[in-house]
Short mmCIF file of C-alpha atoms in Angstrom, two decimals:
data_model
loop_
_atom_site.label_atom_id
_atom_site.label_comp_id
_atom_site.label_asym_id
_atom_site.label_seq_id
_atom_site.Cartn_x
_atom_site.Cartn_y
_atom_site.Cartn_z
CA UNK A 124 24.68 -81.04 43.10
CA UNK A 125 21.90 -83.22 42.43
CA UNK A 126 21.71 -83.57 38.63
CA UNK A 127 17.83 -83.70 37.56
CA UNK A 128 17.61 -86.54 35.14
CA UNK A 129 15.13 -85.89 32.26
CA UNK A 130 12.18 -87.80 32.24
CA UNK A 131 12.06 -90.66 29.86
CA UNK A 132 10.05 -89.77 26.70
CA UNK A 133 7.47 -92.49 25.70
CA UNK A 134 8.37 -93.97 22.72
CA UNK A 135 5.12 -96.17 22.36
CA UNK A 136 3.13 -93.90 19.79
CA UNK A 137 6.93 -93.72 17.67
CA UNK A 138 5.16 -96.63 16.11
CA UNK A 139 1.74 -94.97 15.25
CA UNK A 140 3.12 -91.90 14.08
CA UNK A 141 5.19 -93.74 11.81
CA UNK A 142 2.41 -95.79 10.41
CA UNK A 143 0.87 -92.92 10.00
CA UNK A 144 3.06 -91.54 8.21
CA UNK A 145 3.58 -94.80 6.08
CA UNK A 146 0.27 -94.59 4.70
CA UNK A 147 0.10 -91.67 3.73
CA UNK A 148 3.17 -91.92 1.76
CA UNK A 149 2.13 -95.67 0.32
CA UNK A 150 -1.53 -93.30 -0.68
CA UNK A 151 0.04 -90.35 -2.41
CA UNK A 152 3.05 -92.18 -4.46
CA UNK A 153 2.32 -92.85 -8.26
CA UNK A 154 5.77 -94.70 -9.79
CA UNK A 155 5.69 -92.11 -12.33
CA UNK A 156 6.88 -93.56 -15.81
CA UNK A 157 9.98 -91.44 -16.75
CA UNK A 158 11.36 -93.91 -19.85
CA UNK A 159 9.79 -94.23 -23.50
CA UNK A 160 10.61 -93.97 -26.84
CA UNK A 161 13.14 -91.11 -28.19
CA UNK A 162 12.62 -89.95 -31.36
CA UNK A 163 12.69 -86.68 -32.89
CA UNK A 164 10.74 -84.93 -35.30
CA UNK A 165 11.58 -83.98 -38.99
CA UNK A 166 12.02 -79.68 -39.34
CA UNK A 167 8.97 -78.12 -40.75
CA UNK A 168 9.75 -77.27 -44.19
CA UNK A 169 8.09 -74.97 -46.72
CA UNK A 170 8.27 -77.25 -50.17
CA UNK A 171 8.60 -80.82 -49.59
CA UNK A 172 11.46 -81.75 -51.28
CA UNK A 173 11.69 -84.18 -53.77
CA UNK A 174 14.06 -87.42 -52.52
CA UNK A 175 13.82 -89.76 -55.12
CA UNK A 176 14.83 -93.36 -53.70
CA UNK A 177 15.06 -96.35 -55.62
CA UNK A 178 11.91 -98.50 -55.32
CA UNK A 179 13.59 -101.39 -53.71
CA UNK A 180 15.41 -99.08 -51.20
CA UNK A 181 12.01 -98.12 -49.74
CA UNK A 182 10.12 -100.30 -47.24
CA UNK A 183 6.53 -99.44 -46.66
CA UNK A 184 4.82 -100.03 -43.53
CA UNK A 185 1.18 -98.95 -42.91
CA UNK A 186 -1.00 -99.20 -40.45
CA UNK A 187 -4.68 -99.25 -41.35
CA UNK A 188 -8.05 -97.60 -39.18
CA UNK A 189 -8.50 -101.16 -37.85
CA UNK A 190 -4.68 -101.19 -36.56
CA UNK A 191 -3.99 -103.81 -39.36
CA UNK A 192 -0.31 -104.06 -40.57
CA UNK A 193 0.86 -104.22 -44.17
CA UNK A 194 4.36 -104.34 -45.64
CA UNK A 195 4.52 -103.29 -48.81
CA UNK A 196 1.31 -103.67 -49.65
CA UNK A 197 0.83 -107.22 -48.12
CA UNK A 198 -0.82 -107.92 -44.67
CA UNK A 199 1.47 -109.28 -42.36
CA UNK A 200 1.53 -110.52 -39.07
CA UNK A 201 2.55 -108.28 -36.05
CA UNK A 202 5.37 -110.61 -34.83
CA UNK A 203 6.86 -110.85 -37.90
CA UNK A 204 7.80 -107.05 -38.28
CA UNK A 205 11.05 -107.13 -36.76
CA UNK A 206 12.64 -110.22 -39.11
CA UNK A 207 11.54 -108.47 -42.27
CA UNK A 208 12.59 -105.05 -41.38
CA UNK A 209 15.83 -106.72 -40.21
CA UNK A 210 15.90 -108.88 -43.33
CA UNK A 211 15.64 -105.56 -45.30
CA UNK A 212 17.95 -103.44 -43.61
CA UNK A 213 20.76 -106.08 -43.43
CA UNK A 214 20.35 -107.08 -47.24
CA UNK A 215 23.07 -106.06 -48.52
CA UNK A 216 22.29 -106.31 -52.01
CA UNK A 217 24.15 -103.83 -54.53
CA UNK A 218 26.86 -102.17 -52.56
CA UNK A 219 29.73 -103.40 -51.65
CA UNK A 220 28.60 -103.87 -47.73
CA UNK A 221 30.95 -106.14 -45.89
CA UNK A 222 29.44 -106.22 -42.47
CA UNK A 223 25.68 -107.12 -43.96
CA UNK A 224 24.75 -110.89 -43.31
CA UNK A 225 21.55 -110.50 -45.31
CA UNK A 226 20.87 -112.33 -47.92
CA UNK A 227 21.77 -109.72 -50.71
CA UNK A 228 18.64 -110.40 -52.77
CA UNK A 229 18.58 -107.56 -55.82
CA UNK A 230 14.60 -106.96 -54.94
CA UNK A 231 15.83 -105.39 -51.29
CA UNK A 232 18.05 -102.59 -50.32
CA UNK A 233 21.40 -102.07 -51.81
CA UNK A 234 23.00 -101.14 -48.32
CA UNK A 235 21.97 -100.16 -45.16
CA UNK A 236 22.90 -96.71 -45.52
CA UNK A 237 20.11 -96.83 -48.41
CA UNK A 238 17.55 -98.22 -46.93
CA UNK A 239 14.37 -96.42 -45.82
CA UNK A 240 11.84 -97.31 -43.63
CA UNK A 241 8.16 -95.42 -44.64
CA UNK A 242 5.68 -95.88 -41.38
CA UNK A 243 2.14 -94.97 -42.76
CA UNK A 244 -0.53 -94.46 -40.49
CA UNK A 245 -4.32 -93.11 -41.16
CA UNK A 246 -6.09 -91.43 -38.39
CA UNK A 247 -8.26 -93.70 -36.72
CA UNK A 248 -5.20 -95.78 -35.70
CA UNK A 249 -4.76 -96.42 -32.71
CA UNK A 250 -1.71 -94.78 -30.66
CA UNK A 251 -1.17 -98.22 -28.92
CA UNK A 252 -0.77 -99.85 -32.79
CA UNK A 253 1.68 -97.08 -33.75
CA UNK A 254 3.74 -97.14 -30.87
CA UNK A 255 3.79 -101.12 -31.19
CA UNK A 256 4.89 -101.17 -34.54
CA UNK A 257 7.80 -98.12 -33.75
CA UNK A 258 8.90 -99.93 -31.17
CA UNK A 259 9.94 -103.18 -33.59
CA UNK A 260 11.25 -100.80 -35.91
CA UNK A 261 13.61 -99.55 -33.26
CA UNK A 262 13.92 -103.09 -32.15
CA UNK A 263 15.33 -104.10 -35.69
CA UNK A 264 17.93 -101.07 -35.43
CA UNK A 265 19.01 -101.59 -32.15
CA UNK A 266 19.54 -105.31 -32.89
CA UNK A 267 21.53 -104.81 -35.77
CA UNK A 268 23.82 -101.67 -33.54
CA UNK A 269 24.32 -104.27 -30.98
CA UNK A 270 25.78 -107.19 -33.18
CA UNK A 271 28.24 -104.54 -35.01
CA UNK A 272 28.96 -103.45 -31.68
CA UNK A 273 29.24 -106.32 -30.06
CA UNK A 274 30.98 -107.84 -33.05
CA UNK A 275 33.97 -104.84 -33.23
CA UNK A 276 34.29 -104.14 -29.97
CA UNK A 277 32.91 -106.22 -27.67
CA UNK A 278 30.13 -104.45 -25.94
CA UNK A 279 26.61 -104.10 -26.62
CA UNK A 280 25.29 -100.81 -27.90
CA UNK A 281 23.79 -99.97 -25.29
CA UNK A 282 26.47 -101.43 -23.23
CA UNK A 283 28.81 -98.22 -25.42
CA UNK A 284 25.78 -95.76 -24.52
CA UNK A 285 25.63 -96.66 -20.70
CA UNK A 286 29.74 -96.59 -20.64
CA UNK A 287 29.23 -92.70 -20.93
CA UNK A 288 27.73 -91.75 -18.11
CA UNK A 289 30.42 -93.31 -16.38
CA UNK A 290 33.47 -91.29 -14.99
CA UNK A 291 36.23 -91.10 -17.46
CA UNK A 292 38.70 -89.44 -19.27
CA UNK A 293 37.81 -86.42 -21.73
CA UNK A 294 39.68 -88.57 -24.48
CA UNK A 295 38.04 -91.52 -23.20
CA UNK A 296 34.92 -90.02 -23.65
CA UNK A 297 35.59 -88.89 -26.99
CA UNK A 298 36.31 -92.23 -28.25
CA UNK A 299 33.76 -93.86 -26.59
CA UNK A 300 31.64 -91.13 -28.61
CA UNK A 301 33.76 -91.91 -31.91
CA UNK A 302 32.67 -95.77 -31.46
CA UNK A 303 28.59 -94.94 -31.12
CA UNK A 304 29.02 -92.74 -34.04
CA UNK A 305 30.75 -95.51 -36.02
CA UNK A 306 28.11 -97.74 -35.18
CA UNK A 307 25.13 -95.49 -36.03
CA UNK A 308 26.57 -94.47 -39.35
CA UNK A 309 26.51 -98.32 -40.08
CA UNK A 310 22.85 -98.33 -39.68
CA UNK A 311 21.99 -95.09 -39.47
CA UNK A 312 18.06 -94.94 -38.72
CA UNK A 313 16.22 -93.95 -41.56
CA UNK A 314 12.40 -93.58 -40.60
CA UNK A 315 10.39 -91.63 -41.93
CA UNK A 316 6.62 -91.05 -41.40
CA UNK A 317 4.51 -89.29 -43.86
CA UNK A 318 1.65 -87.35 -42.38
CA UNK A 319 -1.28 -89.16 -41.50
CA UNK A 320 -4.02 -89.69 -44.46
CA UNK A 321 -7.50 -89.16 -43.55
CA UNK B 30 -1.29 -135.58 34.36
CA UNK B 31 0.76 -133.13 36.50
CA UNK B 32 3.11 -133.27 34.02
CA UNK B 33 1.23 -132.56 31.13
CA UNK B 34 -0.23 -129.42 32.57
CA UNK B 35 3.06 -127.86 33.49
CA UNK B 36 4.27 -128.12 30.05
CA UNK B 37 0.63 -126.20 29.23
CA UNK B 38 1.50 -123.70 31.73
CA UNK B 39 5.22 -122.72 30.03
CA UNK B 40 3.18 -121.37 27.27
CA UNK B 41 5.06 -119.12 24.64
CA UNK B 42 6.92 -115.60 25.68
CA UNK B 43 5.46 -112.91 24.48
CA UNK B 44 6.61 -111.46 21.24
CA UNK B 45 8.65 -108.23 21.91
CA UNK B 46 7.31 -105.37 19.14
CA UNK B 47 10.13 -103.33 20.44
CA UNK B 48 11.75 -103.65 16.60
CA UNK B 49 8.33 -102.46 15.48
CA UNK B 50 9.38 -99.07 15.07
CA UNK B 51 12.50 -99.51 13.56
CA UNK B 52 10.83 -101.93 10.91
CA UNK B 53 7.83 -99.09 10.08
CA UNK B 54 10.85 -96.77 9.63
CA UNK B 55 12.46 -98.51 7.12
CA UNK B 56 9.32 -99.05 5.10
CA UNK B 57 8.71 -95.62 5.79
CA UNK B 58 12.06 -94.22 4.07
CA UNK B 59 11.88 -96.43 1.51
CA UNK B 60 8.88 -94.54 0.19
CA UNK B 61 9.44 -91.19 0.88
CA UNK B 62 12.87 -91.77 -1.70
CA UNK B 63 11.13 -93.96 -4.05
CA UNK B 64 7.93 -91.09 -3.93
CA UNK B 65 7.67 -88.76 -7.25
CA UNK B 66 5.07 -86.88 -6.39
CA UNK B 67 2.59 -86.12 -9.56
CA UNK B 68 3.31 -82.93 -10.80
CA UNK B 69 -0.25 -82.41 -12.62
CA UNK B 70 -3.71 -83.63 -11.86
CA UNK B 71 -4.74 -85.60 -14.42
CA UNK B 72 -7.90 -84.95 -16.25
CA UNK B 73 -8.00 -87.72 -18.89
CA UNK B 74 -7.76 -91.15 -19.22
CA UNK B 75 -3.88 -92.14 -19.50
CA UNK B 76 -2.97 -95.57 -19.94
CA UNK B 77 0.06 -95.42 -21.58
CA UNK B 78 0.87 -98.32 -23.84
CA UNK B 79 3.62 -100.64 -23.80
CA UNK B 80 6.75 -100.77 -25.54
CA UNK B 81 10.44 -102.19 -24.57
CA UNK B 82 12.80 -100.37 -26.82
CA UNK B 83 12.88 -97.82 -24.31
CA UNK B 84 14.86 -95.28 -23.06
CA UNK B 85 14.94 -93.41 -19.85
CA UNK B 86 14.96 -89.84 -19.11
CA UNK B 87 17.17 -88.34 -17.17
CA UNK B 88 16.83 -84.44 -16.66
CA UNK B 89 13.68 -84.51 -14.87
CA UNK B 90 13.25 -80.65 -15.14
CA UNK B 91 14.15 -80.66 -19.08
CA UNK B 92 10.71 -82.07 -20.12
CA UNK B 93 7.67 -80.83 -20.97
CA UNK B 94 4.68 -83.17 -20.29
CA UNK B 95 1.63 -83.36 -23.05
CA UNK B 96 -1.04 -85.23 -22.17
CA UNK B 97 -3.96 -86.95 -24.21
CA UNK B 98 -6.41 -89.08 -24.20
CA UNK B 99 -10.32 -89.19 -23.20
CA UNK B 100 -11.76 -86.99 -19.94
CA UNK B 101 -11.68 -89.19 -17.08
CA UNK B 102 -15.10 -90.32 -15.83
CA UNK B 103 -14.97 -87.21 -13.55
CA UNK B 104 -14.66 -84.81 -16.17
CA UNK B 105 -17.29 -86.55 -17.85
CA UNK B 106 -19.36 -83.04 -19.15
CA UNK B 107 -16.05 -82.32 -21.60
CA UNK B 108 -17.13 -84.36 -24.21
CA UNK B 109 -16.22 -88.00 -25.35
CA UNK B 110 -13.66 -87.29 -28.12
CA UNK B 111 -10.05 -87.45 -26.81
CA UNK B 112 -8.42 -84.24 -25.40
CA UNK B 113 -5.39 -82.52 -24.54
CA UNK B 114 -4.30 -81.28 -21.41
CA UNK B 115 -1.27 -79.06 -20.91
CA UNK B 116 -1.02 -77.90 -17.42
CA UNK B 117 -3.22 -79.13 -15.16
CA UNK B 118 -5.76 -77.75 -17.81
CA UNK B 119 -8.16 -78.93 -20.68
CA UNK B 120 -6.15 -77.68 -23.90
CA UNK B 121 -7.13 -76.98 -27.88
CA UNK B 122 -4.91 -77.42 -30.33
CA UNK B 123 -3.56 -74.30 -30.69
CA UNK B 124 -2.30 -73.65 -27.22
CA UNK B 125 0.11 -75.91 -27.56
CA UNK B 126 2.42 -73.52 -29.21
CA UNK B 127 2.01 -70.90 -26.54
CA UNK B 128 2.95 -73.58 -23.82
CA UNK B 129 5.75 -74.76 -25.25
CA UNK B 130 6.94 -71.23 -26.24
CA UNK B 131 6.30 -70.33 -22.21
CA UNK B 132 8.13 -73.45 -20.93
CA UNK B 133 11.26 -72.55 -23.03
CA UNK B 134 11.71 -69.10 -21.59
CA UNK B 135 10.87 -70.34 -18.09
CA UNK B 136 14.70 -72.70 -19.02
CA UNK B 137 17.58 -70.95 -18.97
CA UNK B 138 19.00 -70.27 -22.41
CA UNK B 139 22.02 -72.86 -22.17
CA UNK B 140 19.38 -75.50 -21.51
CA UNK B 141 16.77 -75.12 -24.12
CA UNK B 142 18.05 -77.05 -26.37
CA UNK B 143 18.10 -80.07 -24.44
CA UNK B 144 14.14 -79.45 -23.46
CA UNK B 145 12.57 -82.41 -24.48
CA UNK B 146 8.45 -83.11 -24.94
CA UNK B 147 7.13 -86.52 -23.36
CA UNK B 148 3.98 -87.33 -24.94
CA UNK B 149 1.66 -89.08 -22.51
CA UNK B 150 -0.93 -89.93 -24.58
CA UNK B 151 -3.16 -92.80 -23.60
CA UNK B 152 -3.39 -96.01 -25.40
CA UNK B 153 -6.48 -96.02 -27.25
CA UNK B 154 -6.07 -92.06 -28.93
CA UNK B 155 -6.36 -92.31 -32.20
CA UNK B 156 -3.42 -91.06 -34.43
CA UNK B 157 -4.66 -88.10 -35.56
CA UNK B 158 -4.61 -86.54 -32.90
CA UNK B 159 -1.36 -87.67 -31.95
CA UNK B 160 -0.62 -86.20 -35.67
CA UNK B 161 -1.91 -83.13 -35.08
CA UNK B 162 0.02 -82.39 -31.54
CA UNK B 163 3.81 -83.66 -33.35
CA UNK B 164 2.73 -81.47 -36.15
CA UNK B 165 1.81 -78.30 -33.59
CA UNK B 166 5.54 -79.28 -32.31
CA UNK B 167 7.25 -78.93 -35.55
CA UNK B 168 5.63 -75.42 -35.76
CA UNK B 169 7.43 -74.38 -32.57
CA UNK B 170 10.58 -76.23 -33.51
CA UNK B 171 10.45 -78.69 -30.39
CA UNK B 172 11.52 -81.44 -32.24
CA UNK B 173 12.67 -84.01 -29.16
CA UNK B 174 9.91 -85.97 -28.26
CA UNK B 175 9.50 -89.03 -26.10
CA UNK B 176 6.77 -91.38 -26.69
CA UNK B 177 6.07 -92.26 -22.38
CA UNK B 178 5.92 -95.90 -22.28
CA UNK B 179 5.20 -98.68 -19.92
CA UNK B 180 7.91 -101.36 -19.94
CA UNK B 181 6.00 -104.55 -21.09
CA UNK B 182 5.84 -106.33 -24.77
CA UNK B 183 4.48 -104.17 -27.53
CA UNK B 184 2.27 -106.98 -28.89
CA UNK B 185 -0.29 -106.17 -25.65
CA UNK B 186 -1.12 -102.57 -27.26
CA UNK B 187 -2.84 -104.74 -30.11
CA UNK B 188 -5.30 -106.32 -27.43
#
């Protein structure tokens, strides 16, 4: 029998089409963003409710229409945010708080549980300037998280975070979840914004 | 002389682009994985700012995108003043209630509450805006937002 060999496809234009193709896959993507800040938003309630918080519990941080940033009613620089929210939330100063390594002065918090963050903004701000100063707000929380963390158990907050998606155990799991919740009742993140004044 | 010419003569073998192929491939796979394709057309200006206390997002079909910021130079005859755009679509305030509302029946019921809103909102929007949109949110009890960020310092957004 006299077997009939297929011809032999030319492969010369793989190379084209594949260029081809190239481009117009290097054209059409966009590295679409998928990370950002989490936060999420207070209910909508009918009658504000009246929290009274001591006056040294309360740090207030505004931003002005020309993206200018005070701390309690004193302009301060930009870089400095984090070390003075830090400086307040780790103070320490009434309460019996044996993990703070503030500097327990009576004029800042009592504890960390106590302390309160206000973020002011008006509405010519810019959303660049708000999400900058969020962003060393969160900074100064995750900071503190990751030295408790780090300091009872020997992994980075995030490091306890990340450890979940991992495959484990359901107990594992659980106490995995026990530890994050441990940590974030240490600091637990107490921001609040008041609605924008005009 | 002789000599010298000969050597002229054993000039370089051609390259072989047999590999050629293979080499496009890869480049060519590497991109069609790493390729999101854009879901929406945007119609604004959207650079987002920068921030690196981030997190990433995970459930890619859990979130709701809100855009903001000014028309892009094609969509020039909208106006000046920052906008909104839901969909693909030039939005008003208001219909922000009736999207979200619509994307939360589109989810099945065990997943809406794990629906999350990623503002997109460009850089230079002015807060009030932003205000307004959280505060439409709150209305419609979607209270998980995400700020979209680039990765970069925050300090640049001040620039």
């Amino acid at each position: 029998m006299i077997r009939r060999l297929a011809p032999k496809v030319n492969a010369e234009s793989m190379a084209d089409i594949a260029f081809l193709l190239l481009i117009f896959f290097l054209v059409s993507t966009t590295i679409e963003t998928d990370s950002g800040i989490s936060r999420k938003l207070p209910p909508l309630q009918d009658k504000p409710t009246d929290a009274i918080i001591k006056k040294n519990n309360l740090l207030r941080v505004a931003i002005n229409q020309d993206n200018m940033l005070s701390v309690d009613d004193e302009l301060v620089d930009f870089k400095n945010l984090k070390a003075i929210a830090i400086a307040f939330l780790d103070n320490g100063g009434e309460l019996n708080c044996d993990y703070c390594r503030g500097e327990k002065i009576k004029s800042s918090s009592d504890h960390p549980t106590k302390a309160v963050i206000s973020l002011v903004n008006t509405r010519e701000t810019s959303y660049g300037a708000y999400i900058a100063v969020q962003n060393e707000l969160i900074g100064a929380y995750r900071e503190l998280r990751s030295r408790e963390s780090m300091r009872l158990f020997g992994v980075s907050f995030d490091g306890l975070k990340k450890s979940l998606n991992e495959k484990m155990s359901k107990k594992e799991k659980n106490a995995v979840k026990e530890r994050i919740k441990r940590i974030q009742l240490m600091y637990p993140e107490k921001l609040t914004e008041a609605e924008s004044k005009s | 002389m002789s000599k010298f010419k000969n050597k002229k003569d054993n000039s370089l073998p051609e390259i072989s682009t047999a590999s050629l192929p293979d080499i496009v491939f890869m480049l060519l796979f590497f991109f069609m994985v790493a390729t999101v394709m854009r879901e929406h057309t945007l119609m604004v200006k959207n650079e987002l700012p920068f921030a690196n206390q981030v997190e990433k997002l995970d459930r890619k079909n859990l979130i709701m995108n809100v855009y903001a910021g000014k028309p892009s130079s094609r969509y020039k005859s909208f106006g000046g003043a920052a906008r909104i755009q839901l969909n693909d679509k030039f939005a008003n305030l208001e219909d922000i209630k009736a999207f979200v509302l619509a994307e939360r029946a589109a989810k099945r019921e065990s997943l809406r509450p794990f629906l999350v809103t990623s503002l997109k909102v460009d850089k230079g929007t002015n807060m009030g805006l932003v205000g307004d949109i959280k505060k439409e949110l709150r209305e419609v009890n979607a209270l998980k937002i995400n700020y979209t960020t680039k990765k970069g310092e925050a300090s640049d957004n001040l620039k």
